[in-house]
Short mmCIF file of C-alpha atoms in Angstrom, two decimals:
data_model
loop_
_atom_site.label_atom_id
_atom_site.label_comp_id
_atom_site.label_asym_id
_atom_site.label_seq_id
_atom_site.Cartn_x
_atom_site.Cartn_y
_atom_site.Cartn_z
CA MET P 1 -67.96 73.28 41.71
CA LEU P 2 -66.43 71.13 44.44
CA LEU P 3 -62.64 70.75 44.25
CA TYR P 4 -62.66 66.99 43.62
CA LYS P 5 -65.10 67.50 40.76
CA LYS P 6 -62.83 70.10 39.18
CA ILE P 7 -59.95 67.59 39.30
CA ALA P 8 -62.20 64.87 37.88
CA GLN P 9 -63.27 67.18 35.03
CA MET P 10 -59.64 68.04 34.27
CA LEU P 11 -58.74 64.33 34.06
CA GLN P 12 -61.82 63.62 31.94
CA ASP P 13 -60.76 66.34 29.49
CA LYS P 14 -57.31 64.78 29.21
CA ILE P 15 -58.86 61.36 28.52
CA ASN P 16 -61.13 62.85 25.85
CA ARG P 17 -58.14 64.55 24.19
CA GLY P 18 -56.24 61.24 24.09
CA GLU P 19 -53.57 62.26 26.60
CA TYR P 20 -54.54 59.13 28.53
CA LEU P 21 -55.48 56.20 26.29
CA GLY P 22 -57.70 53.19 26.85
CA GLY P 23 -55.96 50.71 29.15
CA GLU P 24 -53.36 53.28 30.25
CA LYS P 25 -52.54 53.65 33.95
CA LEU P 26 -53.39 57.03 35.49
CA PRO P 27 -51.20 58.89 37.99
CA SER P 28 -51.38 57.53 41.54
CA VAL P 29 -53.66 59.11 44.12
CA ARG P 30 -50.58 60.53 45.85
CA ASP P 31 -49.31 62.04 42.59
CA ILE P 32 -52.70 63.67 41.95
CA GLY P 33 -52.70 65.04 45.49
CA ARG P 34 -49.21 66.54 45.09
CA ALA P 35 -49.92 67.93 41.60
CA HIS P 36 -53.06 69.80 42.77
CA ASP P 37 -52.01 70.43 46.36
CA VAL P 38 -54.99 68.54 47.76
CA SER P 39 -55.44 65.75 50.28
CA ILE P 40 -55.38 62.07 49.33
CA THR P 41 -59.07 61.92 50.23
CA THR P 42 -59.89 64.64 47.67
CA ALA P 43 -57.85 62.83 45.01
CA GLN P 44 -59.66 59.57 45.79
CA LEU P 45 -63.03 61.31 45.45
CA ALA P 46 -61.97 62.61 42.02
CA TYR P 47 -61.16 59.11 40.85
CA ARG P 48 -64.41 57.74 42.29
CA GLU P 49 -66.26 60.38 40.27
CA LEU P 50 -64.56 59.10 37.10
CA GLU P 51 -65.43 55.53 38.09
CA ARG P 52 -69.05 56.62 38.55
CA VAL P 53 -69.24 57.90 34.96
CA GLN P 54 -67.47 54.70 33.78
CA LEU P 55 -64.34 56.34 32.38
CA ILE P 56 -61.85 54.51 34.59
CA TYR P 57 -61.59 51.34 36.68
CA ALA P 58 -59.53 50.38 39.73
CA VAL P 59 -57.14 47.42 39.99
CA PRO P 60 -56.35 46.47 43.62
CA LYS P 61 -52.71 47.24 44.52
CA SER P 62 -52.09 48.52 40.97
CA GLY P 63 -54.00 51.79 40.65
CA TYR P 64 -56.54 53.30 38.24
CA PHE P 65 -56.77 52.67 34.49
CA VAL P 66 -58.71 54.21 31.59
CA ILE P 67 -61.51 51.97 30.32
CA PRO P 68 -60.83 51.11 26.64
CA GLU P 69 -63.45 52.22 24.15
CA LYS P 70 -65.90 49.44 23.35
CA THR P 71 -65.92 50.11 19.61
CA HIS P 72 -63.47 48.09 17.54
CA ALA P 73 -62.00 48.68 14.12
CA PRO P 74 -62.94 45.80 11.77
CA LEU P 75 -60.50 42.92 11.41
CA PRO P 76 -58.14 42.72 8.41
CA LYS P 77 -59.61 40.78 5.50
CA VAL P 78 -58.42 37.26 4.78
CA ALA P 79 -56.30 37.24 1.63
CA ASN P 80 -57.76 35.41 -1.34
CA TYR P 81 -55.36 34.26 -4.04
CA ILE P 82 -54.46 31.29 -6.21
CA GLN P 83 -52.07 28.98 -4.44
CA LYS P 84 -49.02 27.58 -6.14
CA PRO P 85 -45.46 26.90 -4.97
CA VAL P 86 -42.98 29.70 -5.63
CA GLN P 87 -39.28 30.29 -5.12
CA ILE P 88 -38.57 33.18 -2.77
CA ALA P 89 -36.47 36.01 -4.16
CA GLN P 90 -36.71 38.60 -1.38
CA TRP P 91 -33.71 39.69 0.60
CA ASN P 92 -33.00 43.28 -0.39
CA PRO P 93 -36.19 44.76 1.17
CA THR P 94 -35.36 43.14 4.49
CA MET P 95 -31.78 44.38 4.41
CA GLY P 96 -33.03 47.88 3.63
CA PHE P 97 -35.36 47.84 6.64
CA LEU P 98 -32.62 46.58 8.95
CA ARG P 99 -30.21 49.29 7.83
CA VAL P 100 -32.74 52.04 8.49
CA SER P 101 -33.87 50.52 11.83
CA GLU P 102 -30.29 50.42 13.09
CA THR P 103 -29.72 54.10 12.31
CA ARG P 104 -29.32 56.23 15.41
CA GLY P 105 -32.31 58.41 16.24
CA VAL P 106 -34.81 56.40 14.17
CA THR P 107 -38.02 55.25 15.86
CA SER P 108 -38.84 51.74 14.63
CA LEU P 109 -42.50 50.80 14.98
CA SER P 110 -42.19 47.24 13.70
CA CYS P 111 -39.15 45.41 15.11
CA ALA P 112 -40.47 42.34 16.94
CA VAL P 113 -38.57 42.94 20.17
CA PRO P 114 -40.02 42.59 23.68
CA ASN P 115 -39.76 45.08 26.52
CA ILE P 116 -36.26 44.55 27.95
CA GLU P 117 -36.37 47.51 30.35
CA ASP P 118 -38.92 46.12 32.82
CA LYS P 119 -37.93 45.58 36.46
CA SER P 120 -38.98 41.92 36.20
CA LEU P 121 -35.69 41.33 34.32
CA GLU P 122 -33.58 42.61 37.22
CA PRO P 123 -33.03 39.00 38.44
CA LEU P 124 -31.61 38.17 35.00
CA TRP P 125 -28.92 40.83 35.44
CA GLN P 126 -28.21 39.48 38.93
CA GLU P 127 -27.81 35.93 37.60
CA MET P 128 -25.36 37.17 34.95
CA GLY P 129 -23.31 38.94 37.60
CA MET P 130 -23.22 35.94 39.95
CA ILE P 131 -22.15 33.50 37.23
CA ALA P 132 -19.42 35.87 36.01
CA ARG P 133 -18.10 36.31 39.56
CA ARG P 134 -17.81 32.55 40.11
CA LYS P 135 -15.21 32.30 37.33
CA ASN P 136 -16.16 28.68 36.66
CA SER P 137 -13.89 27.43 33.87
CA LEU P 138 -16.80 25.36 32.47
CA THR P 139 -18.33 28.66 31.32
CA LEU P 140 -15.45 29.11 28.86
CA GLU P 141 -15.39 25.53 27.57
CA TYR P 142 -17.22 23.99 24.62
CA ASP P 143 -20.84 23.19 25.30
CA SER P 144 -22.07 19.61 24.82
CA LEU P 145 -23.66 19.04 21.41
CA GLN P 146 -27.13 18.58 22.84
CA GLY P 147 -26.87 21.63 25.08
CA LEU P 148 -26.41 22.39 28.78
CA GLU P 149 -28.11 19.66 30.81
CA ALA P 150 -29.24 22.07 33.55
CA LEU P 151 -31.07 24.21 30.98
CA ARG P 152 -32.67 21.23 29.26
CA GLU P 153 -33.96 20.07 32.63
CA GLN P 154 -35.51 23.47 33.32
CA ILE P 155 -37.11 23.63 29.86
CA HIS P 156 -38.68 20.27 30.65
CA ILE P 157 -39.92 21.48 34.05
CA ILE P 158 -41.59 24.66 32.72
CA SER P 159 -43.38 22.82 29.90
CA ASP P 160 -47.06 21.94 30.21
CA ASP P 161 -46.27 18.84 28.11
CA ARG P 162 -43.46 17.52 30.33
CA GLN P 163 -45.17 14.16 30.75
CA LEU P 164 -44.74 13.62 27.00
CA PHE P 165 -40.96 14.14 26.75
CA THR P 166 -37.79 14.12 28.85
CA PRO P 167 -34.83 16.52 29.12
CA ASP P 168 -32.96 14.14 26.83
CA ASP P 169 -35.48 14.92 24.07
CA VAL P 170 -34.49 18.61 24.08
CA VAL P 171 -31.73 20.08 21.89
CA THR P 172 -30.66 23.66 22.59
CA THR P 173 -29.90 26.24 19.88
CA THR P 174 -28.73 29.84 19.73
CA SER P 175 -32.18 31.23 18.82
CA GLY P 176 -35.69 30.44 17.63
CA HIS P 177 -34.53 31.43 14.16
CA GLN P 178 -31.85 28.74 14.22
CA SER P 179 -34.34 26.23 15.63
CA LEU P 180 -36.62 26.77 12.62
CA ALA P 181 -33.72 26.58 10.15
CA ILE P 182 -32.50 23.26 11.58
CA ALA P 183 -36.05 21.86 11.74
CA LEU P 184 -36.64 22.75 8.08
CA GLN P 185 -33.39 21.09 7.02
CA ALA P 186 -34.21 17.99 9.06
CA CYS P 187 -37.50 17.25 7.30
CA THR P 188 -37.07 18.84 3.84
CA GLN P 189 -34.37 19.12 1.21
CA GLY P 190 -33.56 20.79 -2.11
CA ASN P 191 -36.55 22.60 -3.58
CA ASP P 192 -39.18 20.70 -1.55
CA VAL P 193 -42.44 22.56 -1.03
CA VAL P 194 -43.13 24.04 2.42
CA ALA P 195 -46.53 25.47 3.38
CA VAL P 196 -46.57 28.65 5.47
CA GLU P 197 -49.18 30.90 7.03
CA SER P 198 -49.90 34.00 4.99
CA PRO P 199 -49.01 36.60 6.14
CA ALA P 200 -45.79 34.96 7.35
CA PHE P 201 -43.22 36.66 9.54
CA PRO P 202 -40.17 37.88 7.56
CA GLY P 203 -37.61 35.75 9.41
CA LEU P 204 -39.29 32.56 8.22
CA LEU P 205 -39.45 33.71 4.60
CA GLN P 206 -35.77 34.67 4.65
CA THR P 207 -34.83 31.31 6.17
CA LEU P 208 -36.68 29.48 3.40
CA TYR P 209 -35.06 31.77 0.85
CA GLY P 210 -31.62 30.91 2.22
CA LEU P 211 -32.38 27.19 2.13
CA GLY P 212 -33.70 27.34 -1.44
CA ARG P 213 -37.06 25.77 -0.58
CA LYS P 214 -40.26 26.49 -2.49
CA ILE P 215 -43.14 27.81 -0.46
CA ILE P 216 -46.88 27.80 -0.80
CA GLU P 217 -48.73 30.49 1.11
CA ILE P 218 -51.94 29.49 2.89
CA PRO P 219 -54.49 32.24 3.72
CA THR P 220 -54.68 32.86 7.46
CA ASP P 221 -57.66 34.15 9.41
CA PRO P 222 -56.93 36.89 11.99
CA GLU P 223 -58.99 35.02 14.59
CA THR P 224 -58.54 31.29 13.96
CA GLY P 225 -55.28 30.95 12.05
CA ILE P 226 -54.35 29.01 8.93
CA ASN P 227 -57.15 27.96 6.53
CA LEU P 228 -57.20 24.17 6.87
CA ASP P 229 -59.28 23.51 3.74
CA ARG P 230 -56.74 25.37 1.63
CA LEU P 231 -53.89 23.63 3.45
CA GLU P 232 -55.33 20.21 2.66
CA GLU P 233 -55.73 21.23 -1.00
CA ALA P 234 -52.07 22.23 -1.05
CA PHE P 235 -50.98 18.85 0.33
CA GLU P 236 -53.13 17.08 -2.27
CA CYS P 237 -51.95 19.10 -5.27
CA TRP P 238 -48.31 19.95 -4.62
CA LYS P 239 -46.73 17.20 -2.48
CA VAL P 240 -46.07 19.52 0.43
CA LYS P 241 -43.37 18.10 2.71
CA ALA P 242 -43.87 20.35 5.76
CA VAL P 243 -46.06 23.12 7.13
CA VAL P 244 -44.73 25.84 9.47
CA VAL P 245 -47.30 27.29 11.85
CA THR P 246 -47.40 29.52 14.91
CA PRO P 247 -50.63 28.26 16.49
CA THR P 248 -50.30 30.33 19.67
CA CYS P 249 -49.78 34.10 19.27
CA ASN P 250 -49.35 34.13 15.50
CA ASN P 251 -46.87 36.67 14.17
CA PRO P 252 -48.00 39.22 12.91
CA MET P 253 -51.71 38.83 13.78
CA GLY P 254 -51.60 37.52 17.35
CA CYS P 255 -54.36 34.94 16.90
CA ILE P 256 -54.60 31.58 18.68
CA MET P 257 -55.65 28.46 16.78
CA PRO P 258 -58.69 26.69 18.29
CA GLU P 259 -58.08 23.21 19.69
CA SER P 260 -60.26 21.57 17.03
CA HIS P 261 -58.14 23.23 14.30
CA LYS P 262 -54.91 21.91 15.86
CA LYS P 263 -56.29 18.37 15.82
CA ARG P 264 -57.39 18.65 12.20
CA LEU P 265 -54.06 20.18 11.12
CA LEU P 266 -52.23 17.23 12.65
CA GLU P 267 -54.63 14.80 10.93
CA ILE P 268 -53.87 16.44 7.57
CA ALA P 269 -50.12 16.12 8.14
CA ILE P 270 -50.47 12.46 9.12
CA LYS P 271 -52.73 11.73 6.14
CA PHE P 272 -50.10 13.03 3.68
CA ASN P 273 -47.05 11.93 5.69
CA GLY P 274 -45.96 15.54 6.15
CA THR P 275 -44.27 17.25 9.08
CA VAL P 276 -45.63 20.06 11.24
CA ILE P 277 -42.98 22.55 12.38
CA GLU P 278 -44.54 24.31 15.36
CA ASN P 279 -43.13 27.74 16.22
CA ASP P 280 -43.82 28.16 19.94
CA CYS P 281 -41.63 31.22 20.62
CA LEU P 282 -44.48 33.58 21.60
CA ALA P 283 -46.80 31.11 23.33
CA GLY P 284 -45.76 32.17 26.84
CA LEU P 285 -47.31 35.58 26.09
CA ALA P 286 -50.83 34.28 25.43
CA TYR P 287 -53.21 36.46 27.43
CA GLU P 288 -55.33 33.49 28.47
CA TYR P 289 -53.93 31.34 31.26
CA PRO P 290 -52.97 28.54 31.39
CA ARG P 291 -51.44 28.88 27.95
CA PRO P 292 -53.03 26.92 25.06
CA SER P 293 -51.78 23.41 24.36
CA THR P 294 -49.21 22.68 21.67
CA ILE P 295 -49.88 20.67 18.54
CA GLN P 296 -46.98 18.45 19.59
CA SER P 297 -48.91 17.44 22.71
CA LEU P 298 -51.46 15.78 20.38
CA ASP P 299 -48.81 13.91 18.39
CA SER P 300 -47.89 10.28 19.07
CA ASP P 301 -46.15 9.45 15.77
CA GLY P 302 -43.37 12.05 15.55
CA HIS P 303 -45.04 14.25 12.92
CA VAL P 304 -44.38 17.48 14.90
CA ILE P 305 -41.10 19.32 15.54
CA LEU P 306 -41.48 22.01 18.21
CA CYS P 307 -39.21 25.09 18.05
CA SER P 308 -38.96 27.76 20.71
CA SER P 309 -36.68 30.33 22.36
CA PHE P 310 -36.48 33.04 25.02
CA SER P 311 -35.90 35.80 22.45
CA LYS P 312 -39.52 37.04 22.48
CA THR P 313 -40.55 36.18 26.04
CA VAL P 314 -37.37 37.42 27.79
CA ALA P 315 -34.83 39.19 25.54
CA PRO P 316 -33.19 38.69 22.12
CA GLY P 317 -29.76 38.91 23.74
CA THR P 318 -30.28 35.63 25.61
CA ARG P 319 -29.45 33.88 22.30
CA THR P 320 -31.03 30.73 23.71
CA GLY P 321 -33.53 28.52 21.90
CA TRP P 322 -34.42 24.86 21.70
CA ILE P 323 -35.96 22.12 19.59
CA ILE P 324 -38.00 19.09 20.66
CA PRO P 325 -37.43 17.15 17.42
CA GLY P 326 -39.09 13.78 18.11
CA LYS P 327 -38.05 11.21 15.53
CA TYR P 328 -35.74 13.75 13.88
CA LYS P 329 -33.42 14.02 16.88
CA GLU P 330 -30.31 12.44 15.34
CA LYS P 331 -30.64 14.51 12.19
CA VAL P 332 -31.16 17.66 14.23
CA MET P 333 -28.05 16.90 16.29
CA HIS P 334 -26.00 16.44 13.12
CA LEU P 335 -27.32 19.67 11.61
CA LYS P 336 -26.52 21.56 14.81
CA TYR P 337 -22.99 20.16 14.68
CA LEU P 338 -22.60 21.37 11.10
CA SER P 339 -23.99 24.85 11.79
CA HIS P 340 -22.18 25.79 15.00
CA CYS P 341 -21.47 22.61 17.00
CA SER P 342 -21.26 24.20 20.44
CA GLY P 343 -23.63 26.70 21.98
CA GLU P 344 -22.81 29.66 24.21
CA VAL P 345 -22.52 28.24 27.76
CA PHE P 346 -22.72 31.47 29.78
CA MET P 347 -26.26 32.49 28.79
CA GLN P 348 -27.48 28.90 29.03
CA GLN P 349 -26.30 28.87 32.65
CA VAL P 350 -27.97 32.24 33.26
CA MET P 351 -31.28 31.09 31.77
CA ALA P 352 -31.18 27.79 33.67
CA ASN P 353 -30.88 29.71 36.96
CA PHE P 354 -33.48 32.31 35.90
CA LEU P 355 -35.96 29.48 35.32
CA LYS P 356 -34.97 27.45 38.38
CA GLU P 357 -35.50 30.39 40.77
CA GLY P 358 -39.02 31.03 39.42
CA HIS P 359 -38.20 34.41 37.88
CA TYR P 360 -39.35 33.36 34.41
CA PHE P 361 -43.01 32.80 35.34
CA LEU P 362 -43.15 36.04 37.34
CA HIS P 363 -41.72 37.88 34.33
CA LEU P 364 -44.26 36.27 31.95
CA ARG P 365 -47.16 37.15 34.22
CA ARG P 366 -46.07 40.79 34.31
CA MET P 367 -45.47 40.92 30.54
CA ARG P 368 -48.87 39.41 29.71
CA GLN P 369 -50.61 42.14 31.71
CA HIS P 370 -48.25 44.81 30.36
CA TYR P 371 -48.74 43.86 26.70
CA SER P 372 -52.50 43.45 27.06
CA GLU P 373 -52.78 46.99 28.44
CA LEU P 374 -50.45 48.43 25.80
CA GLN P 375 -52.42 46.76 23.02
CA CYS P 376 -55.49 48.82 23.98
CA GLN P 377 -53.46 52.02 24.05
CA TYR P 378 -51.78 51.44 20.69
CA LYS P 379 -55.04 50.43 19.00
CA GLU P 380 -56.76 53.55 20.28
CA LEU P 381 -53.89 55.69 19.00
CA VAL P 382 -53.95 53.99 15.58
CA GLU P 383 -57.72 54.46 15.31
CA SER P 384 -57.30 58.14 16.21
CA HIS P 385 -54.61 58.98 13.63
CA PHE P 386 -54.94 56.48 10.76
CA PRO P 387 -57.26 56.93 7.77
CA ALA P 388 -60.91 56.00 8.07
CA HIS P 389 -61.77 52.35 7.30
CA THR P 390 -58.45 51.11 8.73
CA ARG P 391 -58.68 47.48 9.85
CA ILE P 392 -56.78 46.21 12.91
CA SER P 393 -56.15 42.71 14.27
CA ARG P 394 -57.24 41.79 17.81
CA PRO P 395 -54.27 39.87 19.22
CA GLN P 396 -54.89 37.18 21.81
CA GLY P 397 -51.24 37.31 22.83
CA GLY P 398 -47.79 38.53 21.86
CA PHE P 399 -47.13 42.17 21.00
CA SER P 400 -47.85 42.74 17.27
CA LEU P 401 -50.73 44.52 15.56
CA TRP P 402 -51.49 43.69 11.92
CA VAL P 403 -53.00 46.77 10.29
CA GLU P 404 -54.77 46.98 6.93
CA HIS P 405 -55.08 50.49 5.54
CA LEU P 406 -56.18 52.09 2.28
CA PRO P 407 -53.85 51.49 -0.72
CA VAL P 408 -50.89 53.86 -0.70
CA ASP P 409 -47.74 54.54 -2.68
CA ASN P 410 -45.36 52.53 -0.46
CA ARG P 411 -42.21 54.04 -1.94
CA LYS P 412 -43.46 57.54 -1.22
CA LEU P 413 -44.70 56.43 2.22
CA LEU P 414 -41.29 55.08 3.26
CA ASP P 415 -39.42 58.08 1.83
CA ILE P 416 -41.49 60.49 3.95
CA LEU P 417 -41.20 58.31 7.05
CA HIS P 418 -37.42 58.04 6.68
CA ARG P 419 -37.13 61.82 6.44
CA ASN P 420 -39.05 61.99 9.72
CA LYS P 421 -36.82 59.29 11.30
CA VAL P 422 -39.62 56.71 11.50
CA THR P 423 -39.52 53.21 10.05
CA VAL P 424 -42.15 50.51 9.69
CA LEU P 425 -42.40 47.06 8.10
CA THR P 426 -44.86 47.11 5.21
CA GLY P 427 -46.76 44.09 3.90
CA GLU P 428 -44.23 43.22 1.17
CA HIS P 429 -42.02 41.69 3.88
CA PHE P 430 -44.72 39.21 4.92
CA SER P 431 -45.43 37.55 1.58
CA THR P 432 -43.83 36.59 -1.71
CA GLY P 433 -46.52 38.46 -3.65
CA GLU P 434 -48.29 41.79 -3.39
CA CYS P 435 -51.45 40.71 -1.58
CA PHE P 436 -50.44 42.65 1.57
CA ALA P 437 -49.21 45.82 -0.13
CA ASN P 438 -51.57 47.94 2.01
CA HIS P 439 -50.70 46.29 5.35
CA LEU P 440 -48.10 46.90 8.03
CA ARG P 441 -47.03 45.54 11.41
CA ILE P 442 -46.81 47.61 14.59
CA ASN P 443 -45.00 46.38 17.69
CA TYR P 444 -46.75 47.44 20.91
CA ALA P 445 -44.31 45.94 23.44
CA LEU P 446 -42.70 49.28 24.29
CA PRO P 447 -44.32 51.96 26.49
CA LEU P 448 -46.01 54.81 24.64
CA ILE P 449 -43.52 57.51 25.44
CA ALA P 450 -43.87 60.82 23.57
CA ARG P 451 -41.47 59.78 20.81
CA ARG P 452 -43.49 56.67 19.92
CA ARG P 453 -46.82 58.49 20.14
CA ASN P 454 -45.47 61.06 17.73
CA ALA P 455 -44.13 58.36 15.37
CA ILE P 456 -47.58 56.74 15.14
CA LYS P 457 -49.14 60.15 14.51
CA ILE P 458 -46.59 60.79 11.72
CA LEU P 459 -47.31 57.36 10.24
CA GLY P 460 -51.07 57.98 10.25
CA GLU P 461 -50.69 61.41 8.63
CA THR P 462 -48.32 60.02 6.01
CA LEU P 463 -50.77 57.22 5.15
CA LYS P 464 -53.44 59.83 4.52
CA LEU P 465 -51.05 61.90 2.41
CA THR P 466 -49.89 58.99 0.23
CA SER P 467 -53.23 57.15 -0.25
CA LEU P 468 -54.05 56.33 -3.86
#
């Protein structure tokens, strides 16, 4: 056998064994040459042989990647349950997860954190250093109530909807979480009923729990988003005051709402004089480009409050979010004053510069490609190790997989995982009921180093062991 064919066969064997997963980048031609003590030409011939048998593909200036398998696990089923408003009484499970996740040496597979180690964030570190070195006394003063003007101007510039609002329409916050909390308080009160997507991300449920609001869960399709027929029924029957949706890169399923659905959702809200709270925190990570439009861009009557932040697209430590509150601006300003009055000036200055210098869009472009490739790798790994008949979402953006598996004993599952220093968020965190008891969320933002590969393997084996 010719030498290049021997190398090609060796690489093919590794791909078949799962050492290189679908979408994963292969070693460079130079690395292959050094590893096997052959010329670059021989290494290139080996890769061309793998291209010929359609195992890999080349990306100009990026290298060679494994072609993902064309078979797909089926999508998670849409939950079917009787809708009625309920009071949330779930805090302890979330606290338990946080305590375990923060333990040293534990591999968390579910925390919704982006990749903060990528080289595209190097300019962010540089901006922090430059601002600190300037020793501008304004950095240590109180921020204006509405937020740093330079940042609000940049948020306006990067928006696709900038013709519809001005920098003066933007109010900064310390996070997307705070943006949602203020928006909810601005348009609801007491035990008003709020409609949410189901599954809903845990942070939203805990915010509603803290505010004492009732919620009504609306079944959500893993491809098109919230069920609009059921949403309209909820508005008709229960006097819903607001609906919280993540139309672009839903968390945890990663779906994107079609444009026709956005228009109808807004029509429903207008018909019943309700408010749409649009969570836009993950929209910059939509794999399609340009990013999908917001629901707020369709609104001319102030029925939409848009909430966003840099926590998911850049880093949680930026502690920088914002609201475009429309007709609720004065109320939002008052609520911000009551909650913390002044924001943190330093990181607002850093983010304003990061945006102004164009680093933000370069970072997003890199992350979209990075997360899209990692999604293929994680899905292939889940399909390899999880029980048969596992269902997996097909995200159109973001970095979360929603996985439906066979029913298991969750208490036993978590006990075994904790002993193996692995933690995962099970479906009980995403709903007030038990309709997602056999679901879990997996974050695929982080590279599949050996420790994470092993954690997913342990999770799959434990699911098989604890199935009912």
